[in-house]
């Protein structure tokens, strides 16, 4: 696969704004392991090989178990995830597939049982951000394991 273009060097001002958003969302106070699970799950749903590669590597560097990452695509059937993680993963799926799910009330209620309102906003921004990154990486054919020059 060949990248269509290097979006970082083509539009540095826009991507700089995106990087600032990424840093702000990453400092929202949510646990790093949860953020990596959310990023990886959204990337799985969107089929973003570049982001799956990046976030599974980041998760393992931070101590995530390979078993949990292997089971992430089937998290509803696996006992390896906490109730908090399950609520976040359900919300991730609901928002990533929003044209089909319309963000169901039962997913939001499960979220409210595990997160504060501020955390819910942070998590929702995290999901929105990874979905934007997925669209950039897929749309411009980013190659897994190869970072854009200006990233």
XYZ file of C-alpha atoms in Angstrom:
151
model
C 0.000 0.000 0.000
C 1.229 3.472 -0.840
C 0.075 6.550 1.078
C -2.007 8.925 -1.015
C -0.357 11.946 0.616
C 1.381 13.052 3.804
C -1.419 14.973 5.463
C 0.840 16.322 8.208
C 3.157 18.104 5.766
C 0.322 19.028 3.371
C -1.797 20.823 6.004
C 0.420 21.416 9.072
C -1.822 24.076 10.590
C -4.892 21.832 10.509
C -3.002 18.802 11.776
C -1.384 20.937 14.470
C -4.883 21.788 15.698
C -5.742 18.067 15.629
C -2.607 17.244 17.632
C -3.551 19.908 20.194
C -7.000 18.336 20.498
C -5.379 14.902 20.905
C -3.160 16.188 23.736
C -6.094 17.897 25.466
C -8.245 14.781 25.275
C -5.370 12.555 26.429
C -5.028 14.699 29.560
C -8.730 14.420 30.428
C -7.953 12.257 33.448
C -9.107 8.919 32.053
C -6.771 6.001 32.721
C -4.268 5.342 29.939
C -5.196 1.659 29.661
C -8.848 2.568 29.082
C -7.927 5.139 26.431
C -5.877 2.579 24.511
C -8.706 0.030 24.650
C -11.153 2.627 23.319
C -8.778 3.725 20.539
C -8.080 0.145 19.527
C -11.751 -0.894 19.573
C -12.873 2.089 17.456
C -10.009 1.376 15.059
C -11.070 -2.280 14.801
C -14.621 -1.247 13.953
C -13.415 1.242 11.341
C -10.856 -1.190 9.919
C -7.948 1.198 10.454
C -4.817 -0.991 10.286
C -2.509 1.979 10.920
C -4.310 2.898 14.167
C -4.750 -0.710 15.346
C -1.003 -1.231 14.903
C -0.158 1.995 16.736
C -2.538 1.584 19.651
C -1.958 -2.083 20.333
C 1.792 -1.375 20.446
C 1.199 1.643 22.720
C -1.045 -0.440 24.967
C 1.504 -3.248 25.301
C 4.309 -0.756 26.019
C 2.123 0.583 28.832
C 1.654 -2.906 30.268
C -1.579 -4.089 28.647
C -1.818 -7.871 28.399
C -1.782 -9.392 24.917
C -4.701 -11.636 25.956
C -6.972 -8.626 26.548
C -5.975 -7.107 23.220
C -6.597 -10.404 21.417
C -10.071 -10.588 22.995
C -10.980 -6.929 22.514
C -12.941 -7.577 19.330
C -15.115 -10.018 21.327
C -15.098 -8.140 24.664
C -18.792 -8.858 25.335
C -17.976 -12.594 25.436
C -14.718 -12.299 27.416
C -14.394 -12.083 31.223
C -11.180 -10.012 30.968
C -12.771 -6.562 31.169
C -14.116 -4.577 34.132
C -17.612 -3.105 34.264
C -16.067 0.345 33.679
C -14.218 -0.889 30.603
C -17.350 -2.638 29.322
C -19.361 0.570 29.627
C -16.653 2.507 27.761
C -16.386 -0.132 25.033
C -20.169 -0.224 24.552
C -20.187 3.591 24.275
C -17.285 3.411 21.826
C -19.233 1.017 19.627
C -22.430 3.062 19.949
C -20.754 6.295 18.849
C -18.458 4.782 16.227
C -21.490 3.144 14.604
C -23.827 6.038 15.436
C -25.738 5.935 12.126
C -26.853 2.416 13.068
C -27.076 2.635 16.860
C -28.220 6.223 17.500
C -26.397 6.027 20.869
C -28.900 3.852 22.758
C -30.155 4.881 26.199
C -29.059 1.579 27.772
C -25.446 2.222 26.730
C -25.609 5.753 28.146
C -27.147 4.514 31.406
C -24.365 1.919 31.770
C -21.877 4.707 31.186
C -23.463 6.915 33.870
C -23.105 4.091 36.393
C -19.323 3.954 35.858
C -18.193 7.490 34.974
C -18.680 11.056 36.204
C -20.251 13.524 33.791
C -16.836 15.101 33.172
C -15.364 11.670 32.428
C -18.263 10.949 30.049
C -17.448 14.094 28.091
C -13.740 13.166 28.072
C -14.508 9.645 26.905
C -16.855 10.933 24.210
C -14.176 13.354 22.985
C -11.696 10.450 22.978
C -14.052 8.432 20.787
C -14.646 11.419 18.476
C -10.908 12.025 18.167
C -9.942 8.445 17.346
C -12.721 8.283 14.773
C -11.279 11.416 13.123
C -7.762 9.890 13.155
C -9.158 6.664 11.665
C -10.714 8.613 8.799
C -7.462 10.455 8.091
C -5.383 7.268 8.172
C -7.826 5.234 6.054
C -8.615 8.050 3.640
C -4.968 8.824 2.938
C -3.823 5.159 3.128
C -1.401 5.497 6.033
C 0.867 2.462 6.203
C 0.872 0.516 9.503
C 4.143 0.995 11.350
C 5.179 4.019 9.274
C 4.579 7.355 10.990
C 3.873 10.441 8.860
C 7.004 12.621 8.571
C 5.684 15.568 10.516
C 3.794 13.670 13.256
